Amino acid sequence: MRLWWFLEFGCVFIVVLLFGLVKFGKAEVYIVTVEGEPIISYKGGIDGFEATAVESDDDDDEKLDSTSEVVVSYARHLEKRHDMLLGMLFERGTYNKLYSYRHLINGFAVHLSPEQAETLRHAPGVKSVERDWKVKRLTTHTPQFLGLPTGVWPTGGGYERAGEDIVIGFVDSGIYPHHPSFTTHNTEPYGPVSRYRGKCEVDPDTKRSFCNGKIIGAQHFAQAAIAAGAFNPSIDFDSPLDGDGHGSHTASIAAGRNGIPVRMHGHEFGKASGMAPRARIAVYKALYRLFGGFIADVVAAIDQAVHDGVDILSLSVGPNSPPSNTKTTFLNPFDATLLGAVKAGVFVAQAAGNGGPFPKSLVSYSPWIATVAAAIDDRRYKNHLILGNGKILAGLGLSPSTRLNQTYTLVAATDVLLDSSVTKYSPTDCQRPELLNKNLIKGNILLCGYSYNFVIGSASIKQVSETAKALGAVGFVLCVENVSPGTKFDPVPVGIPGILITDASKSKELIDYYNISTPRDWTGRVKTFEGTGKIEDGLMPILHKSAPQVAMFSARGPNIKDFSFQEADLLKPDILAPGSLIWAAWSLNGTDEPNYVGEGFAMISGTSMAAPHIAGIAALIKQKHPHWSPAAIKSALMTTSTTLDRAGNPILAQLYSETEAMKLVKATPFDYGSGHVNPRAALDPGLIFDAGYEDYLGFLCTTPGIDVHEIKNYTNSPCNNTMGHPSNLNTPSITISHLVRSQIVTRTVTNVADEEETYVITARMQPAVAIDVNPPAMTIKASASRRFTVTLTVRSVTGTYSFGEVLMKGSRGHKVRIPVLANGYSR
């Protein structure tokens, strides 16, 4: 009888149990679901509590009113039930509740022992118990590269209005609010956004608010990290302050102010701007310097962001490893929370992951999320070292040149050690000036070695520059002697002439020249340094027409439906956006990149940088089309994207080569999804492929191998759909992972243009699979929808995917393209 209320009410609980010593064994992190409805989907039925559900499929613009008495009352009711469940099962003091999740999923986070978790697992109404798991970061020229200043911003009133009153939520490492990208000096005042109800925390040291109008909300979530013993307030900052740099960087990419000079070491590298410079920034800090973050904190941050009323969510975060108990990629507390966010009308952009170029390396799987791959844009940096024998060695170095028409003596760190005993400190890394002889280095070029310490972050190019400067060197050269195939080197801005020779064969040429030019006595000691060289200017970028390219590190498909790596009937990634060598704001406290410690800007790479590009562009679309659903925005981005580079050739993807140099191959949808984003076209796509909560439920229910009970655990919904096959989900792509004989796929398009338009529909496919579309043409009135079918038939079994596309050309100039992928089998 003690649990009668629990069974009758049937709440879904998310219970997170974290590391620490409690009553029995060592506590761990668990996520427990039980029956019931969160605010987003509660349709009534409990005496005294009216329905709170958002019916997103019926009204695309319906938003959750989190301040209404109905919602507040039901939320309070849920939290009381959470507390009662714990109080009935366990003694006070043997557990610590961290969060109540009430909006998108119904449950709570709690710190307790594995034995107590087992008790919960067997409690009536509890559906599943899952251990929490950790997440990690997926780490200004791009507005021009994407055509924003001339192609998109003028249509929204110029950069002064681009993104006006759209709120982008960032679940990241916080923000450095004093950065010029986020300040409100010399800008038109920001008025209130009435629908946004987020809080602004106060800096515990300065007692000043983190908000300023541009930054409209700032909160931090660390209860799970604290309970796990991972949180150090002096390093991680017990506030929304960015102690890492990553959060400030991503926020400024999406919504940083326009025209902010990027200055470092006395040189201006250009002007930085966000994609939507007038959009508001809402900060939900859940990632930290040293350990990344915990799903319990991330879920709390997302739950709060949607409750507060954000329009867009930017997630440059992904799991360290798969969840412990969940088999299905689409069903876990993280993805279920994001499904709730999309049901509430929030567009979600998530980084694809940095595990490329290997197949099935994605960390973003679900159809309700926009999964973003990373591209290299058209800006490349190169520098050269010219040796005394006339040889020119290419390398990387964002640095000024040595004096024109003057060469300098080359001095290797290994030959100028103050004492042979210092070798234990890796002196050739040139990280500690006190180990080297200043008298022999002053006025010369210092040669250093690029060891594994640079790879793991315990050595940095910035510190080599500081060492060379302290010793009076005119410049430095870093030689890479051993390198794993495909190792990625980014240019680093430095204040003195400097170059990194990344090609091991070129490094060998330099070392050979140095040894020949450096006579030694019988003990090996240098008699005189006679090798010379000079470093050229590496500050100016070279613009390439072969851009964009898919970055080596960008995670690749095929998408998977479970952690046995079974392939899903859904294309991922969805879209490609700039993610390599992106200049953006940095936190002066930031430690994420050792080369940018103490700097105001950083140029870094990762799908972490690609996702906020899409979040910012989505804000521009939302500004122009405020009633569009998240699926409509995603469709506009995908169907208008391009598969060609600036020179009009097919986009290429970076791959590992059998040799040390990488190779370029023709990219496929597994590399770039639908293609590279085209913001101008996305504002006026002509047609959209719309979808909502019930459609996503249908996708889950028709995906083979997913347990219907597992679906109900996470969605509180039974499977009673008529979708037939997961490939019938109305996405702007078609994927059939196991095509036997022939299959018909259905799609529905809606005309979002102002006038009626006639579309001619054509399709093409690689020879192993035949493709046919019906009807071949259709006329669609404004706001009307029409269906068409695509029939795919196996011609020959190749053991690989065949790629193709459906192209819809409108009589008023709109072009809509969707990728088609199928892997043919004999049975």
JSON list of N, CA, C and O in Angstrom, two decimals, residues 147-171:
[
{"chain": "A", "resi": 147, "resn": "GLY", "atom": "N", "xyz": [28.57, 33.75, -47.57]},
{"chain": "A", "resi": 147, "resn": "GLY", "atom": "CA", "xyz": [27.76, 34.73, -48.30]},
{"chain": "A", "resi": 147, "resn": "GLY", "atom": "C", "xyz": [26.78, 35.48, -47.43]},
{"chain": "A", "resi": 147, "resn": "GLY", "atom": "O", "xyz": [25.79, 36.00, -47.92]},
{"chain": "A", "resi": 148, "resn": "LEU", "atom": "N", "xyz": [27.04, 35.60, -46.14]},
{"chain": "A", "resi": 148, "resn": "LEU", "atom": "CA", "xyz": [26.06, 36.24, -45.25]},
{"chain": "A", "resi": 148, "resn": "LEU", "atom": "C", "xyz": [25.96, 37.75, -45.42]},
{"chain": "A", "resi": 148, "resn": "LEU", "atom": "O", "xyz": [24.86, 38.28, -45.53]},
{"chain": "A", "resi": 149, "resn": "PRO", "atom": "N", "xyz": [27.07, 38.52, -45.46]},
{"chain": "A", "resi": 149, "resn": "PRO", "atom": "CA", "xyz": [26.92, 39.98, -45.50]},
{"chain": "A", "resi": 149, "resn": "PRO", "atom": "C", "xyz": [26.12, 40.48, -46.70]},
{"chain": "A", "resi": 149, "resn": "PRO", "atom": "O", "xyz": [25.31, 41.38, -46.58]},
{"chain": "A", "resi": 150, "resn": "THR", "atom": "N", "xyz": [26.35, 39.90, -47.87]},
{"chain": "A", "resi": 150, "resn": "THR", "atom": "CA", "xyz": [25.66, 40.43, -49.05]},
{"chain": "A", "resi": 150, "resn": "THR", "atom": "C", "xyz": [24.44, 39.61, -49.41]},
{"chain": "A", "resi": 150, "resn": "THR", "atom": "O", "xyz": [23.52, 40.11, -50.05]},
{"chain": "A", "resi": 151, "resn": "GLY", "atom": "N", "xyz": [24.40, 38.34, -49.00]},
{"chain": "A", "resi": 151, "resn": "GLY", "atom": "CA", "xyz": [23.32, 37.47, -49.47]},
{"chain": "A", "resi": 151, "resn": "GLY", "atom": "C", "xyz": [22.19, 37.26, -48.50]},
{"chain": "A", "resi": 151, "resn": "GLY", "atom": "O", "xyz": [21.08, 36.97, -48.91]},
{"chain": "A", "resi": 152, "resn": "VAL", "atom": "N", "xyz": [22.45, 37.39, -47.21]},
{"chain": "A", "resi": 152, "resn": "VAL", "atom": "CA", "xyz": [21.43, 37.04, -46.22]},
{"chain": "A", "resi": 152, "resn": "VAL", "atom": "C", "xyz": [21.10, 38.20, -45.31]},
{"chain": "A", "resi": 152, "resn": "VAL", "atom": "O", "xyz": [19.94, 38.55, -45.12]},
{"chain": "A", "resi": 153, "resn": "TRP", "atom": "N", "xyz": [22.10, 38.83, -44.71]},
{"chain": "A", "resi": 153, "resn": "TRP", "atom": "CA", "xyz": [21.83, 39.89, -43.74]},
{"chain": "A", "resi": 153, "resn": "TRP", "atom": "C", "xyz": [20.98, 41.03, -44.29]},
{"chain": "A", "resi": 153, "resn": "TRP", "atom": "O", "xyz": [20.09, 41.52, -43.60]},
{"chain": "A", "resi": 154, "resn": "PRO", "atom": "N", "xyz": [21.21, 41.50, -45.55]},
{"chain": "A", "resi": 154, "resn": "PRO", "atom": "CA", "xyz": [20.38, 42.60, -46.05]},
{"chain": "A", "resi": 154, "resn": "PRO", "atom": "C", "xyz": [18.88, 42.26, -46.05]},
{"chain": "A", "resi": 154, "resn": "PRO", "atom": "O", "xyz": [18.05, 43.13, -45.81]},
{"chain": "A", "resi": 155, "resn": "THR", "atom": "N", "xyz": [18.53, 40.99, -46.28]},
{"chain": "A", "resi": 155, "resn": "THR", "atom": "CA", "xyz": [17.11, 40.62, -46.32]},
{"chain": "A", "resi": 155, "resn": "THR", "atom": "C", "xyz": [16.47, 40.71, -44.94]},
{"chain": "A", "resi": 155, "resn": "THR", "atom": "O", "xyz": [15.27, 40.82, -44.82]},
{"chain": "A", "resi": 156, "resn": "GLY", "atom": "N", "xyz": [17.28, 40.66, -43.90]},
{"chain": "A", "resi": 156, "resn": "GLY", "atom": "CA", "xyz": [16.74, 40.77, -42.54]},
{"chain": "A", "resi": 156, "resn": "GLY", "atom": "C", "xyz": [16.96, 42.14, -41.94]},
{"chain": "A", "resi": 156, "resn": "GLY", "atom": "O", "xyz": [16.84, 42.31, -40.74]},
{"chain": "A", "resi": 157, "resn": "GLY", "atom": "N", "xyz": [17.35, 43.12, -42.76]},
{"chain": "A", "resi": 157, "resn": "GLY", "atom": "CA", "xyz": [17.58, 44.48, -42.26]},
{"chain": "A", "resi": 157, "resn": "GLY", "atom": "C", "xyz": [19.03, 44.76, -41.97]},
{"chain": "A", "resi": 157, "resn": "GLY", "atom": "O", "xyz": [19.35, 45.66, -41.21]},
{"chain": "A", "resi": 158, "resn": "GLY", "atom": "N", "xyz": [19.95, 43.96, -42.57]},
{"chain": "A", "resi": 158, "resn": "GLY", "atom": "CA", "xyz": [21.37, 44.17, -42.33]},
{"chain": "A", "resi": 158, "resn": "GLY", "atom": "C", "xyz": [21.83, 43.51, -41.05]},
{"chain": "A", "resi": 158, "resn": "GLY", "atom": "O", "xyz": [21.03, 42.96, -40.29]},
{"chain": "A", "resi": 159, "resn": "TYR", "atom": "N", "xyz": [23.14, 43.55, -40.79]},
{"chain": "A", "resi": 159, "resn": "TYR", "atom": "CA", "xyz": [23.66, 42.87, -39.61]},
{"chain": "A", "resi": 159, "resn": "TYR", "atom": "C", "xyz": [23.10, 43.47, -38.32]},
{"chain": "A", "resi": 159, "resn": "TYR", "atom": "O", "xyz": [23.05, 42.82, -37.28]},
{"chain": "A", "resi": 160, "resn": "GLU", "atom": "N", "xyz": [22.65, 44.76, -38.40]},
{"chain": "A", "resi": 160, "resn": "GLU", "atom": "CA", "xyz": [22.09, 45.38, -37.20]},
{"chain": "A", "resi": 160, "resn": "GLU", "atom": "C", "xyz": [20.82, 44.69, -36.73]},
{"chain": "A", "resi": 160, "resn": "GLU", "atom": "O", "xyz": [20.38, 44.86, -35.60]},
{"chain": "A", "resi": 161, "resn": "ARG", "atom": "N", "xyz": [20.19, 43.90, -37.61]},
{"chain": "A", "resi": 161, "resn": "ARG", "atom": "CA", "xyz": [18.93, 43.22, -37.27]},
{"chain": "A", "resi": 161, "resn": "ARG", "atom": "C", "xyz": [19.03, 41.70, -37.42]},
{"chain": "A", "resi": 161, "resn": "ARG", "atom": "O", "xyz": [18.06, 41.00, -37.16]},
{"chain": "A", "resi": 162, "resn": "ALA", "atom": "N", "xyz": [20.16, 41.18, -37.85]},
{"chain": "A", "resi": 162, "resn": "ALA", "atom": "CA", "xyz": [20.26, 39.75, -38.17]},
{"chain": "A", "resi": 162, "resn": "ALA", "atom": "C", "xyz": [20.16, 38.89, -36.91]},
{"chain": "A", "resi": 162, "resn": "ALA", "atom": "O", "xyz": [21.05, 38.90, -36.08]},
{"chain": "A", "resi": 163, "resn": "GLY", "atom": "N", "xyz": [19.04, 38.19, -36.79]},
{"chain": "A", "resi": 163, "resn": "GLY", "atom": "CA", "xyz": [18.81, 37.35, -35.62]},
{"chain": "A", "resi": 163, "resn": "GLY", "atom": "C", "xyz": [18.07, 38.06, -34.50]},
{"chain": "A", "resi": 163, "resn": "GLY", "atom": "O", "xyz": [17.95, 37.51, -33.40]},
{"chain": "A", "resi": 164, "resn": "GLU", "atom": "N", "xyz": [17.58, 39.26, -34.76]},
{"chain": "A", "resi": 164, "resn": "GLU", "atom": "CA", "xyz": [16.92, 40.08, -33.72]},
{"chain": "A", "resi": 164, "resn": "GLU", "atom": "C", "xyz": [15.89, 39.29, -32.93]},
{"chain": "A", "resi": 164, "resn": "GLU", "atom": "O", "xyz": [14.99, 38.67, -33.49]},
{"chain": "A", "resi": 165, "resn": "ASP", "atom": "N", "xyz": [16.03, 39.29, -31.60]},
{"chain": "A", "resi": 165, "resn": "ASP", "atom": "CA", "xyz": [15.08, 38.70, -30.65]},
{"chain": "A", "resi": 165, "resn": "ASP", "atom": "C", "xyz": [14.95, 37.17, -30.73]},
{"chain": "A", "resi": 165, "resn": "ASP", "atom": "O", "xyz": [14.06, 36.59, -30.12]},
{"chain": "A", "resi": 166, "resn": "ILE", "atom": "N", "xyz": [15.82, 36.52, -31.50]},
{"chain": "A", "resi": 166, "resn": "ILE", "atom": "CA", "xyz": [15.88, 35.05, -31.47]},
{"chain": "A", "resi": 166, "resn": "ILE", "atom": "C", "xyz": [16.86, 34.66, -30.37]},
{"chain": "A", "resi": 166, "resn": "ILE", "atom": "O", "xyz": [17.97, 35.19, -30.29]},
{"chain": "A", "resi": 167, "resn": "VAL", "atom": "N", "xyz": [16.46, 33.70, -29.52]},
{"chain": "A", "resi": 167, "resn": "VAL", "atom": "CA", "xyz": [17.29, 33.30, -28.38]},
{"chain": "A", "resi": 167, "resn": "VAL", "atom": "C", "xyz": [17.94, 31.95, -28.68]},
{"chain": "A", "resi": 167, "resn": "VAL", "atom": "O", "xyz": [17.25, 30.96, -28.94]},
{"chain": "A", "resi": 168, "resn": "ILE", "atom": "N", "xyz": [19.28, 31.95, -28.70]},
{"chain": "A", "resi": 168, "resn": "ILE", "atom": "CA", "xyz": [20.04, 30.71, -28.91]},
{"chain": "A", "resi": 168, "resn": "ILE", "atom": "C", "xyz": [20.59, 30.26, -27.56]},
{"chain": "A", "resi": 168, "resn": "ILE", "atom": "O", "xyz": [21.30, 31.00, -26.89]},
{"chain": "A", "resi": 169, "resn": "GLY", "atom": "N", "xyz": [20.26, 29.04, -27.18]},
{"chain": "A", "resi": 169, "resn": "GLY", "atom": "CA", "xyz": [20.77, 28.46, -25.95]},
{"chain": "A", "resi": 169, "resn": "GLY", "atom": "C", "xyz": [22.02, 27.65, -26.21]},
{"chain": "A", "resi": 169, "resn": "GLY", "atom": "O", "xyz": [22.07, 26.87, -27.16]},
{"chain": "A", "resi": 170, "resn": "PHE", "atom": "N", "xyz": [23.05, 27.83, -25.39]},
{"chain": "A", "resi": 170, "resn": "PHE", "atom": "CA", "xyz": [24.31, 27.12, -25.54]},
{"chain": "A", "resi": 170, "resn": "PHE", "atom": "C", "xyz": [24.56, 26.26, -24.30]},
{"chain": "A", "resi": 170, "resn": "PHE", "atom": "O", "xyz": [24.73, 26.78, -23.20]},
{"chain": "A", "resi": 171, "resn": "VAL", "atom": "N", "xyz": [24.52, 24.95, -24.50]},
{"chain": "A", "resi": 171, "resn": "VAL", "atom": "CA", "xyz": [24.90, 24.03, -23.42]},
{"chain": "A", "resi": 171, "resn": "VAL", "atom": "C", "xyz": [26.37, 23.73, -23.65]},
{"chain": "A", "resi": 171, "resn": "VAL", "atom": "O", "xyz": [26.74, 22.94, -24.51]}
]
